[in-house]
PDB file of C-alpha atoms and ligand atoms in Angstrom:
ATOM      1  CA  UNK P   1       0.000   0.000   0.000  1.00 97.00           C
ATOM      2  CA  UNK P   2       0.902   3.463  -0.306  1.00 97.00           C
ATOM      3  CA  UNK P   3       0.124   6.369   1.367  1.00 97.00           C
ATOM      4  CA  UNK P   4       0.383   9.880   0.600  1.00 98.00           C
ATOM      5  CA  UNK P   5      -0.338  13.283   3.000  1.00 98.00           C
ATOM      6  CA  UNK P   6      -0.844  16.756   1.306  1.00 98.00           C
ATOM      7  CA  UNK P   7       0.017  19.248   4.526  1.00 98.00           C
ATOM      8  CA  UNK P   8       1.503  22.520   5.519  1.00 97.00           C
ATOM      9  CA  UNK P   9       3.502  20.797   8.316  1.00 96.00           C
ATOM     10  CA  UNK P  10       5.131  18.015   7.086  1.00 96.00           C
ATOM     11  CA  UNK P  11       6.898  17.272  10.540  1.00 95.00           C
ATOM     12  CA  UNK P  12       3.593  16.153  11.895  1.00 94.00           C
ATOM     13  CA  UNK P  13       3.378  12.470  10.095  1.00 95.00           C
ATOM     14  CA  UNK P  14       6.721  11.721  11.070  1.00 94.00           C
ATOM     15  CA  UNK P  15       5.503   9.693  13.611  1.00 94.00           C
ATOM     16  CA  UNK P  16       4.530   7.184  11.197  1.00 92.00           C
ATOM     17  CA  UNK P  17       8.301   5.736  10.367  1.00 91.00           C
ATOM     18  CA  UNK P  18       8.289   4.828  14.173  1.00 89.00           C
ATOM     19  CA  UNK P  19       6.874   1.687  15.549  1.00 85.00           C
ATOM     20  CA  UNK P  20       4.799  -0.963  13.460  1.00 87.00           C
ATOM     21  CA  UNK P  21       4.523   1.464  10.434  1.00 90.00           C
ATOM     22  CA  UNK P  22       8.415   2.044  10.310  1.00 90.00           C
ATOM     23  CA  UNK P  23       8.973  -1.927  10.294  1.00 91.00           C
ATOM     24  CA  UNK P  24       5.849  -2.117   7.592  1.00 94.00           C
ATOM     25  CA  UNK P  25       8.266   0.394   5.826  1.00 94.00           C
ATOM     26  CA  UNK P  26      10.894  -1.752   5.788  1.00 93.00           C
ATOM     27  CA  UNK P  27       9.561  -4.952   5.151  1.00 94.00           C
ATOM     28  CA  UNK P  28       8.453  -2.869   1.721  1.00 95.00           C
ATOM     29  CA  UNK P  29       4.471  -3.377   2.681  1.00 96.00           C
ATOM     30  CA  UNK P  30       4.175   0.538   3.032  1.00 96.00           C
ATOM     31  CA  UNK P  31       5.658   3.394   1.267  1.00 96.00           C
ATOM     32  CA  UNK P  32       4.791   6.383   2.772  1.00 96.00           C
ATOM     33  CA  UNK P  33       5.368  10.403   0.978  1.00 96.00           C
ATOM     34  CA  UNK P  34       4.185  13.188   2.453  1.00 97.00           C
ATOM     35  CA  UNK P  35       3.876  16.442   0.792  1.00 98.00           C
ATOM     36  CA  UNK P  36       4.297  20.099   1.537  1.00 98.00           C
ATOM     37  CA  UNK P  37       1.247  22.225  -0.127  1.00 98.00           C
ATOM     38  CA  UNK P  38       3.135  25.036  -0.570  1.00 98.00           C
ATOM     39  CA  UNK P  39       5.627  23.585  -2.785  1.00 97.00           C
ATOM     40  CA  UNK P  40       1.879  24.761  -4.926  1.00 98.00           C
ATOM     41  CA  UNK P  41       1.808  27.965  -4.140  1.00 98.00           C
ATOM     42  CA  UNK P  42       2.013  30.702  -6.735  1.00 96.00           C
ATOM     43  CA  UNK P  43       2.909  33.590  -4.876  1.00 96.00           C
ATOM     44  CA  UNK P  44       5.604  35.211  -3.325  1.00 97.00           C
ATOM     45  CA  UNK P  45       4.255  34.827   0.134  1.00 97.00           C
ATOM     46  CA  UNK P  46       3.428  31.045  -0.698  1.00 97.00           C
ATOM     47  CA  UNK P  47      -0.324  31.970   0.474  1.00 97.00           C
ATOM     48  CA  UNK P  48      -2.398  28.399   0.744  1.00 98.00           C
ATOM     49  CA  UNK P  49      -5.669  30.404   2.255  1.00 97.00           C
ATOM     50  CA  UNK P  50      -7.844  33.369   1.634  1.00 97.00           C
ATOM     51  CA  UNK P  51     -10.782  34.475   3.569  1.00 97.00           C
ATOM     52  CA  UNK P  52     -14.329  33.311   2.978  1.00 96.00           C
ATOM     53  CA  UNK P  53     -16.805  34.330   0.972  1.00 98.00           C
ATOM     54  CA  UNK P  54     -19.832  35.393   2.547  1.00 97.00           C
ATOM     55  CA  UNK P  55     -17.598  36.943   5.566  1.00 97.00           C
ATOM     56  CA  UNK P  56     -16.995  34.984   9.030  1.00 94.00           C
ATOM     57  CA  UNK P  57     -14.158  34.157  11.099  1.00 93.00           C
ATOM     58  CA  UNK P  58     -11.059  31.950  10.163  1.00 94.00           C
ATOM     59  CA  UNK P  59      -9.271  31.643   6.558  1.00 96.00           C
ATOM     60  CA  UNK P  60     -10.324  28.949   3.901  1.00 97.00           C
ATOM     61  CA  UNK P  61      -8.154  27.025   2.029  1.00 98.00           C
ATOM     62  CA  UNK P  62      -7.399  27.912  -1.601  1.00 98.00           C
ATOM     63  CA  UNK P  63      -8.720  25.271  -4.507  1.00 98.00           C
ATOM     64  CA  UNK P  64      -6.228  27.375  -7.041  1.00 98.00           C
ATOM     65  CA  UNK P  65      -3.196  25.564  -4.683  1.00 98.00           C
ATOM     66  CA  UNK P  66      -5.250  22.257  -3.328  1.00 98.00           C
ATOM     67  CA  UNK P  67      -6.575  21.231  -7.125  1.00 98.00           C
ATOM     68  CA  UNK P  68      -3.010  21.049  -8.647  1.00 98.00           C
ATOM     69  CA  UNK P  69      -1.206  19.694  -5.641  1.00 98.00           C
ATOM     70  CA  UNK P  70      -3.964  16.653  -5.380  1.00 98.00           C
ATOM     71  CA  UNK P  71      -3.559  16.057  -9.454  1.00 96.00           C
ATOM     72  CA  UNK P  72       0.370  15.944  -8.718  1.00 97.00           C
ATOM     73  CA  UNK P  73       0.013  13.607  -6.324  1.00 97.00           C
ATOM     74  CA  UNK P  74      -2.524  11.484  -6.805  1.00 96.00           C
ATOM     75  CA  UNK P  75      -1.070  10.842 -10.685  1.00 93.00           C
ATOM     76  CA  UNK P  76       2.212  10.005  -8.598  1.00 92.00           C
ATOM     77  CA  UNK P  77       4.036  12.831 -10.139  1.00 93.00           C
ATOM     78  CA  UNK P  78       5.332  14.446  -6.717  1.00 89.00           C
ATOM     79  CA  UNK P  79       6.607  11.417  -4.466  1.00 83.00           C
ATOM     80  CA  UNK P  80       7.538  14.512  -1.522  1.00 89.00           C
ATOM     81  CA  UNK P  81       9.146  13.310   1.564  1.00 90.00           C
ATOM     82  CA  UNK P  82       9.161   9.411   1.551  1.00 88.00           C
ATOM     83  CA  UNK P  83       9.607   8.269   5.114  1.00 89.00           C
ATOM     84  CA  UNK P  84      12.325   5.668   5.877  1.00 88.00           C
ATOM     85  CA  UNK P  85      11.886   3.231   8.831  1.00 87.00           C
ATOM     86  CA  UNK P  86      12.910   5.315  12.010  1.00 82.00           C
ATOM     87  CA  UNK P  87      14.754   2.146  13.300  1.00 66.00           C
ATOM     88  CA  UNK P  88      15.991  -1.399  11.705  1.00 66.00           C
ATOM     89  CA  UNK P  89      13.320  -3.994  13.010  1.00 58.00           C
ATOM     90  CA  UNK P  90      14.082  -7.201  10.420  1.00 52.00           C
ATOM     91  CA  UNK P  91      16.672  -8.438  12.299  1.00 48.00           C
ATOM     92  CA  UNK P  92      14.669  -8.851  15.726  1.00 48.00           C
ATOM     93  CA  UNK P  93      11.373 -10.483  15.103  1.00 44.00           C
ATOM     94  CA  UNK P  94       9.496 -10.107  17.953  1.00 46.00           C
ATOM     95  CA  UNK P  95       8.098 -13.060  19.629  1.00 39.00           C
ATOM     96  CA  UNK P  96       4.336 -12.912  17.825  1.00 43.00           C
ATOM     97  CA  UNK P  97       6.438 -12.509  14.315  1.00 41.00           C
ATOM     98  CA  UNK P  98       6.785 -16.001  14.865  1.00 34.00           C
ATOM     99  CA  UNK P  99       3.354 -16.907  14.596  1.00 35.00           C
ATOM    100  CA  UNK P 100       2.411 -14.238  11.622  1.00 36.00           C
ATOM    101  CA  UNK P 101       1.215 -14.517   8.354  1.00 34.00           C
ATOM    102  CA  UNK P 102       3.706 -13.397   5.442  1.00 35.00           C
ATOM    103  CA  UNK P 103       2.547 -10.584   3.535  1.00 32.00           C
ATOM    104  CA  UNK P 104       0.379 -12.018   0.394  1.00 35.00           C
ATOM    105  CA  UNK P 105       0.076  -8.796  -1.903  1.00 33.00           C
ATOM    106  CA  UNK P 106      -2.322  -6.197  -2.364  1.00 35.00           C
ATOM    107  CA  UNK P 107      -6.331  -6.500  -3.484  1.00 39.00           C
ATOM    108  CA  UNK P 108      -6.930  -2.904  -4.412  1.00 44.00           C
ATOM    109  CA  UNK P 109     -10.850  -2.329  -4.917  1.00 48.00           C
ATOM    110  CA  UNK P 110     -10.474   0.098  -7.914  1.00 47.00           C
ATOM    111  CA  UNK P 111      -7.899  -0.111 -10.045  1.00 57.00           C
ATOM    112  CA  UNK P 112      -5.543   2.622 -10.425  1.00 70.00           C
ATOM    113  CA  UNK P 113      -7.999   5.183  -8.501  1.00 85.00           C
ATOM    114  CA  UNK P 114      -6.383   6.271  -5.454  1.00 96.00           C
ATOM    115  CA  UNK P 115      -8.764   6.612  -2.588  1.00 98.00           C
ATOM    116  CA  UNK P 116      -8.920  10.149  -0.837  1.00 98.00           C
ATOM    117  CA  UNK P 117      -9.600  11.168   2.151  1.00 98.00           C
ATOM    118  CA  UNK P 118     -10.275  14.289   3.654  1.00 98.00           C
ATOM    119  CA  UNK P 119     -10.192  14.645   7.635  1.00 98.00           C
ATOM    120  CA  UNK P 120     -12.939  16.770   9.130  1.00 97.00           C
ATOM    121  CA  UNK P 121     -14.966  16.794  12.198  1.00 96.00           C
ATOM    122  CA  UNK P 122     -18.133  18.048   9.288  1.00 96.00           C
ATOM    123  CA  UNK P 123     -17.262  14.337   7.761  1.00 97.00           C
ATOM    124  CA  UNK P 124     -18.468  10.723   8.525  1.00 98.00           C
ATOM    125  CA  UNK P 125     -17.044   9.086  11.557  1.00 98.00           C
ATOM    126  CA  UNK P 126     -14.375   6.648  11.030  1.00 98.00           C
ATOM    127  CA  UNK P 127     -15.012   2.727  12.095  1.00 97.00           C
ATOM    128  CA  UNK P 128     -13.583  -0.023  12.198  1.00 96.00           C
ATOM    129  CA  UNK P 129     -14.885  -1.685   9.367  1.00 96.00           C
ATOM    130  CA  UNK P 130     -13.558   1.542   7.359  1.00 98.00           C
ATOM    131  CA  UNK P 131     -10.210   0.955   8.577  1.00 98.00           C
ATOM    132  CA  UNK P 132     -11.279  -2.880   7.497  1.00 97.00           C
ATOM    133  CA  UNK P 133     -12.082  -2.342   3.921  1.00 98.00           C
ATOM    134  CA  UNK P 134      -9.593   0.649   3.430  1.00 98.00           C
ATOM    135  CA  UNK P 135      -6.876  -1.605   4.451  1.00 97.00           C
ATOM    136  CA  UNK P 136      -7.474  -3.620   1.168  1.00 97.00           C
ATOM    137  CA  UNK P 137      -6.722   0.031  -1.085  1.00 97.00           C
ATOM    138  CA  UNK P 138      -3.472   0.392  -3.453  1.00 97.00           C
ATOM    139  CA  UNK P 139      -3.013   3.872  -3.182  1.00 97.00           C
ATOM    140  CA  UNK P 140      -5.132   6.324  -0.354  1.00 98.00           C
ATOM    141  CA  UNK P 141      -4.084   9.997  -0.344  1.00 98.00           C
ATOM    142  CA  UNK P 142      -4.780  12.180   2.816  1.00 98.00           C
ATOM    143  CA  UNK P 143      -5.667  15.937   2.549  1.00 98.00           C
ATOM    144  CA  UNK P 144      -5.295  17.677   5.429  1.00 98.00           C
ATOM    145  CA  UNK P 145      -7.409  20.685   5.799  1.00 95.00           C
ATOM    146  CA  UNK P 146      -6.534  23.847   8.620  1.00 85.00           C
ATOM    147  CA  UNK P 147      -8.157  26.915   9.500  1.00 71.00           C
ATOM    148  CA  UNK P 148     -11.978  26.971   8.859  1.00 84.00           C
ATOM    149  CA  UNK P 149     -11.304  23.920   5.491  1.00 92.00           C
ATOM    150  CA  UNK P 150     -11.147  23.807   2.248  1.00 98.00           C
ATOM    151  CA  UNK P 151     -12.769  25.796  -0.841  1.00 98.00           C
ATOM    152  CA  UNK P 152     -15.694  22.775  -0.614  1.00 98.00           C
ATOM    153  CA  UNK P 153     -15.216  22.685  -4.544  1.00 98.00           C
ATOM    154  CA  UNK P 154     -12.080  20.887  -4.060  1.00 98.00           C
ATOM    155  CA  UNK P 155     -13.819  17.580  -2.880  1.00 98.00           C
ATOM    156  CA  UNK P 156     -16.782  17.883  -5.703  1.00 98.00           C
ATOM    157  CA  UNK P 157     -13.768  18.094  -8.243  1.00 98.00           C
ATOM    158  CA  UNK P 158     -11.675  15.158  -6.984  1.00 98.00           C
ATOM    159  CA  UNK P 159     -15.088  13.223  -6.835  1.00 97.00           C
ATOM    160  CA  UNK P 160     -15.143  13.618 -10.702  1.00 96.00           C
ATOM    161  CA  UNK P 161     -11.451  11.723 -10.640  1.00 94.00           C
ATOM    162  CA  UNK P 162     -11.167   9.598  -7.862  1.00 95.00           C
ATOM    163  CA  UNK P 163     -13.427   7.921  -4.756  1.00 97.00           C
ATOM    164  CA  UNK P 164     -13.534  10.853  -2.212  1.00 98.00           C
ATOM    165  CA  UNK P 165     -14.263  10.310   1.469  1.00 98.00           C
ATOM    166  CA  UNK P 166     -14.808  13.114   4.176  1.00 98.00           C
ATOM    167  CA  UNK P 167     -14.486  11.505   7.277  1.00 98.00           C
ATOM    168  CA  UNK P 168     -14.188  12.634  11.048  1.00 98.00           C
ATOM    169  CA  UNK P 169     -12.323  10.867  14.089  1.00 98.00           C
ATOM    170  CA  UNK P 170     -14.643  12.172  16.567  1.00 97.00           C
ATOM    171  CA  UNK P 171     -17.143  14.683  17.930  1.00 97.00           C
ATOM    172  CA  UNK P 172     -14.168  17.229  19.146  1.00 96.00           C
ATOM    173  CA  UNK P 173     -12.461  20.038  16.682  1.00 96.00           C
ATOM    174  CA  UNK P 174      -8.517  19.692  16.057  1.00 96.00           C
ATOM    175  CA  UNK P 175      -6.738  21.985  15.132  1.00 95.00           C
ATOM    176  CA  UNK P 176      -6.204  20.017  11.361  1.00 96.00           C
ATOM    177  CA  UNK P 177      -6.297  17.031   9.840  1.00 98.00           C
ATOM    178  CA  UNK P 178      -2.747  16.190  10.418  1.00 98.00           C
ATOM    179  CA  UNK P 179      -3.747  14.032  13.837  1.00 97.00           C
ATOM    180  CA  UNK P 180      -6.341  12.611  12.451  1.00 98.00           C
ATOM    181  CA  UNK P 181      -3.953  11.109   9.501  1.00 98.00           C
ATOM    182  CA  UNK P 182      -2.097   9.376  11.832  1.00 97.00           C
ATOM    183  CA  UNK P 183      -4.817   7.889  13.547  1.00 98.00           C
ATOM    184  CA  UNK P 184      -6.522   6.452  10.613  1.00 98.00           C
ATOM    185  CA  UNK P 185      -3.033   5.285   8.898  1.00 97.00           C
ATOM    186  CA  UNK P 186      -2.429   3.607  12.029  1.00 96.00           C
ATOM    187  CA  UNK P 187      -6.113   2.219  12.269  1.00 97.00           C
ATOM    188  CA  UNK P 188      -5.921   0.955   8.654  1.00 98.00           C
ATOM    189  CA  UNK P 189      -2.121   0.017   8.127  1.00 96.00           C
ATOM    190  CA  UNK P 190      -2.529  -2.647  11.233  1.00 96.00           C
ATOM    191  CA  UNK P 191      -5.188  -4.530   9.038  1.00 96.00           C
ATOM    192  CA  UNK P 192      -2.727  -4.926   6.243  1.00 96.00           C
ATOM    193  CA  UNK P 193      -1.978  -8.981   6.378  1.00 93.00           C
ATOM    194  CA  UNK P 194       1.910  -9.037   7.441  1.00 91.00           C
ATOM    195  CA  UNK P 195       1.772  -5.665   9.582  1.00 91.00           C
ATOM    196  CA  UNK P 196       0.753  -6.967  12.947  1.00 86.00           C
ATOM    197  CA  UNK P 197       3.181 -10.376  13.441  1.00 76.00           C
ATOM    198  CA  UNK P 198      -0.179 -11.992  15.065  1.00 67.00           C
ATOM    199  CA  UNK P 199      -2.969 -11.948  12.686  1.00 62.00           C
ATOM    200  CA  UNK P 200      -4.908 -13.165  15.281  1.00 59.00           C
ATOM    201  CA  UNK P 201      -4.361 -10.534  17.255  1.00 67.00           C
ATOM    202  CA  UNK P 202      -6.709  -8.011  15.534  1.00 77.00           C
ATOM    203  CA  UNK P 203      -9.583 -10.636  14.909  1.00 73.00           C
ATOM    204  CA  UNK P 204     -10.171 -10.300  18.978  1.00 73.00           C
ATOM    205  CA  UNK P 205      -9.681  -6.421  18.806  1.00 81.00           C
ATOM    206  CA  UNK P 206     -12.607  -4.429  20.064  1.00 80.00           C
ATOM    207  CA  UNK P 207     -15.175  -3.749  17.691  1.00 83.00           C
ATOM    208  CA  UNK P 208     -14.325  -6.419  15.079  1.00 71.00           C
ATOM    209  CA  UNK P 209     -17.729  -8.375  16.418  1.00 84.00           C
ATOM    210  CA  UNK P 210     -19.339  -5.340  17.408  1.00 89.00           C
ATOM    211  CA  UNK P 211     -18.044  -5.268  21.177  1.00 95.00           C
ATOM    212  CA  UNK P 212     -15.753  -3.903  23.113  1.00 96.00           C
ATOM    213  CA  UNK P 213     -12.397  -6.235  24.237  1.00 95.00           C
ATOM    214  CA  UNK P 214     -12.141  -7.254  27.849  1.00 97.00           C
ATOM    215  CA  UNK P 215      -9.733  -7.260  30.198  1.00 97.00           C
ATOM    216  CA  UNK P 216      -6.381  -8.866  29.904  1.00 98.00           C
ATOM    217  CA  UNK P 217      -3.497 -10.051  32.258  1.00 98.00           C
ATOM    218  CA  UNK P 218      -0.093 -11.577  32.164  1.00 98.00           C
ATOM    219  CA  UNK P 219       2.026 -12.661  35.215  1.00 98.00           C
ATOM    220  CA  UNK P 220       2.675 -12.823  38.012  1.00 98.00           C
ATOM    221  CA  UNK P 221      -0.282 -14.298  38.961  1.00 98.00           C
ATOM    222  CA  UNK P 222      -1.182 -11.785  41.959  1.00 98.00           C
ATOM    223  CA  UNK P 223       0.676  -8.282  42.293  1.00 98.00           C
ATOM    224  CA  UNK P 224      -0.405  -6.257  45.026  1.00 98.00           C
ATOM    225  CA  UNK P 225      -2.750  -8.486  46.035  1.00 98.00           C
ATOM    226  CA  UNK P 226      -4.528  -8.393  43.127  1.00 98.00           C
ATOM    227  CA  UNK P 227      -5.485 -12.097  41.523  1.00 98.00           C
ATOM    228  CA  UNK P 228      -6.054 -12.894  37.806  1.00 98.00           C
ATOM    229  CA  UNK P 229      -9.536 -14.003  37.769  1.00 98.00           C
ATOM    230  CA  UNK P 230      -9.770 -18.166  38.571  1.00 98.00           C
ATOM    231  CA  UNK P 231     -10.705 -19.003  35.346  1.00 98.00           C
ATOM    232  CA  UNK P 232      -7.588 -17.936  33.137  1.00 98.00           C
ATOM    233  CA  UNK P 233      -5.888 -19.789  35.316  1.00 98.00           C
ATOM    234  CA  UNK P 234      -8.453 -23.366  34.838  1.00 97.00           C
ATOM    235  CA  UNK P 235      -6.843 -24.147  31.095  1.00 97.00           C
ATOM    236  CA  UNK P 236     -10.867 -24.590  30.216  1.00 98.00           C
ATOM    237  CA  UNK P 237     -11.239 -23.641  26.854  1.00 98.00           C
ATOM    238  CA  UNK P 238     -14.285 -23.105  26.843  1.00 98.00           C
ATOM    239  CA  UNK P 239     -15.088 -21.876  29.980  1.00 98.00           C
ATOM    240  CA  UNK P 240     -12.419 -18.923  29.096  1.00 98.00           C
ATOM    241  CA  UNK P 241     -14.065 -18.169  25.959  1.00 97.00           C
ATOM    242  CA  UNK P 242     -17.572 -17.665  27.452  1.00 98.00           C
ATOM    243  CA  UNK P 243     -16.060 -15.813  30.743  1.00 98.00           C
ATOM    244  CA  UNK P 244     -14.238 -13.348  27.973  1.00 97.00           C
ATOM    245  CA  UNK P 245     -17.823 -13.250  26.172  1.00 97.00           C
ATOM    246  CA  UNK P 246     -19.310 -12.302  29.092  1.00 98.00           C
ATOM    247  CA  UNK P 247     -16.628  -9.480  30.232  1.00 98.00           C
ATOM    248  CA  UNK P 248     -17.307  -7.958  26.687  1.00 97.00           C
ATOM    249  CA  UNK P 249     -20.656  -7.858  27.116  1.00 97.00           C
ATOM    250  CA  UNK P 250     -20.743  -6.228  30.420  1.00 98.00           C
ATOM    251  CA  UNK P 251     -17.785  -4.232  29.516  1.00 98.00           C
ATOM    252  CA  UNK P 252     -19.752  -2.772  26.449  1.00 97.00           C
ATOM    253  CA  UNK P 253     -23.306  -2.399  28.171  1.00 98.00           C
ATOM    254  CA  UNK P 254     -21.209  -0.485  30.848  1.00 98.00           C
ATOM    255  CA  UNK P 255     -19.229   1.987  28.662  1.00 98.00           C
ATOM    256  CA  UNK P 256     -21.438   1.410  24.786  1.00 97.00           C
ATOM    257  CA  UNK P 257     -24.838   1.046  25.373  1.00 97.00           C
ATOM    258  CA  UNK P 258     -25.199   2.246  21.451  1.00 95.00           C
ATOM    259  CA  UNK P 259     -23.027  -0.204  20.148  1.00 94.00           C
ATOM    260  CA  UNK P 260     -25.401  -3.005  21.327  1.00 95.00           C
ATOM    261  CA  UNK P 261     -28.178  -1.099  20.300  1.00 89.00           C
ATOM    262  CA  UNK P 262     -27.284  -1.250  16.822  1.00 74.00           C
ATOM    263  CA  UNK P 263     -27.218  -4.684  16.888  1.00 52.00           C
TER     264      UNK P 263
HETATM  265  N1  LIG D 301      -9.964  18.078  11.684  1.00 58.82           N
HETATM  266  C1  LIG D 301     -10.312  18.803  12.758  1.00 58.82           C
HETATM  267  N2  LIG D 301     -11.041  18.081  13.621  1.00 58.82           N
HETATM  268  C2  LIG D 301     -11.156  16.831  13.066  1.00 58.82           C
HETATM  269  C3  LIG D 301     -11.804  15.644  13.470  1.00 58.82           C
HETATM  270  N3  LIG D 301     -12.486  15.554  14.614  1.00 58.82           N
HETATM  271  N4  LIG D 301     -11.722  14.573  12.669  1.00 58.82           N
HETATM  272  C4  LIG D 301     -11.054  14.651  11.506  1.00 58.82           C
HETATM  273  N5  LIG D 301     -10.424  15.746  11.070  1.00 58.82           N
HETATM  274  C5  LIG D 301     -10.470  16.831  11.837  1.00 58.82           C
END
């Protein structure tokens, strides 16, 4: 897969050559570019926004510097910054490498269409199962808007070219889209088969049957005279699997009331 960031502040994805990306990186599953937007500029004050029509606080973002940069990129004729693994990982599997799947090769949905996606707390919220059928894309650029957005006619343009999504990470306003990047990169990039060493691993995560996960514990078997619950400890299959059932359950009628609800 390969991901690409349009931004004023490059420095803000570099958090995604660290950790499981970086190693994704390496093991050539991932490329990663990220893009400055005012290497599109015109101007001699490399200007991105302009204030809105209509009047109102806050500065939009231009579509004269957003509808070129997007066609560079998305085209693959700007490859911008392409992140490097922060730190050499293939040497040291880790000890749930052992028991991963090998990477098997992309299933893009559509072709040579890149997938974009525009963060913004006006868009869809981000799930799971987006993160789930995203993970399965060739090529997904990111836009990230700042200030009050971008010129809306940006999106209804790229919708003419390519699959467009506008999709938020939560009922709160960030600053930009820039957080929300990583978030979803991570959310998505874990999903890829050969990412996590475990594949297991995510088909217990929270969410992926509609519940929240319950609680886990490793040894010692009491610390400060706390005790793992009985049953971990009973090597009953099934007994585990229904006392984990139950924990989810509770866990999610506690904290999610919606998400069973929906069901
Ligand atoms: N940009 C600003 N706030 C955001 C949010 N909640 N989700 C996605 N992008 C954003």
């Amino acid at each position: 897969m390969r991901l690409d960031v349009i931004t004023i502040f490059p420095e803000y994805l570099e958090p995604l050559r660290h950790a499981l990306l970086g190693k994704a990186i390496e093991k050539g599953i991932l490329e990663v570019g990220v893009h400055n937007l005012r290497d599109w500029a015109t101007d001699v004050h490399k200007s991105v926004d302009d204030t809105p029509y209509g009047g109102g606080p806050g500065m939009v973002m231009k579509p004269t510097v957003w509808g070129p940069a997007l066609d560079d990129v998305a085209e693959g004729k700007s490859v911008g910054w392409q992140l490097d693994s922060a730190q050499p990982h293939v040497d040291k599997p880790r000890r749930d490498d052992l028991t991963g799947r090998s990477f098997e090769g992309y299933e893009g949905e559509a072709g040579d269409k890149p997938l974009l996606i525009v963060p913004t707390p006006a868009g869809r919220p981000f799930t799971q199962e987006m993160a789930r059928r995203w993970s399965n894309e060739d090529h997904i650029v990111f836009a990230c808007g700042r200030y009050e957005g971008i010129d809306q006619r940006v999106v209804e343009d790229a919708a003419n070219r390519y699959r467009v999504e506008e999709v938020s990470i939560g009922d709160y306003v960030l600053i930009g889209g820039e957080v929300a990047v990583l978030v979803m990169a991570e959310a998505i990039t874990r999903l890829i088969p050969g990412v996590l060493g475990n594949a297991s691993s995510h088909e217990e995560d929270s969410f992926s049957d509609g519940l929240l996960e319950g609680p886990s514990y490793t040894k010692p078997r009491e610390w400060r005279g706390l005790e793992v619950p009985d049953v971990l400890l009973s090597g009953n299959h099934k007994l585990v699997e229904e006392w984990r059932r139950e924990q989810s359950l509770q866990r999610t009628r506690e904290r999610r009331p919606d998400l069973l609800r929906q069901e």
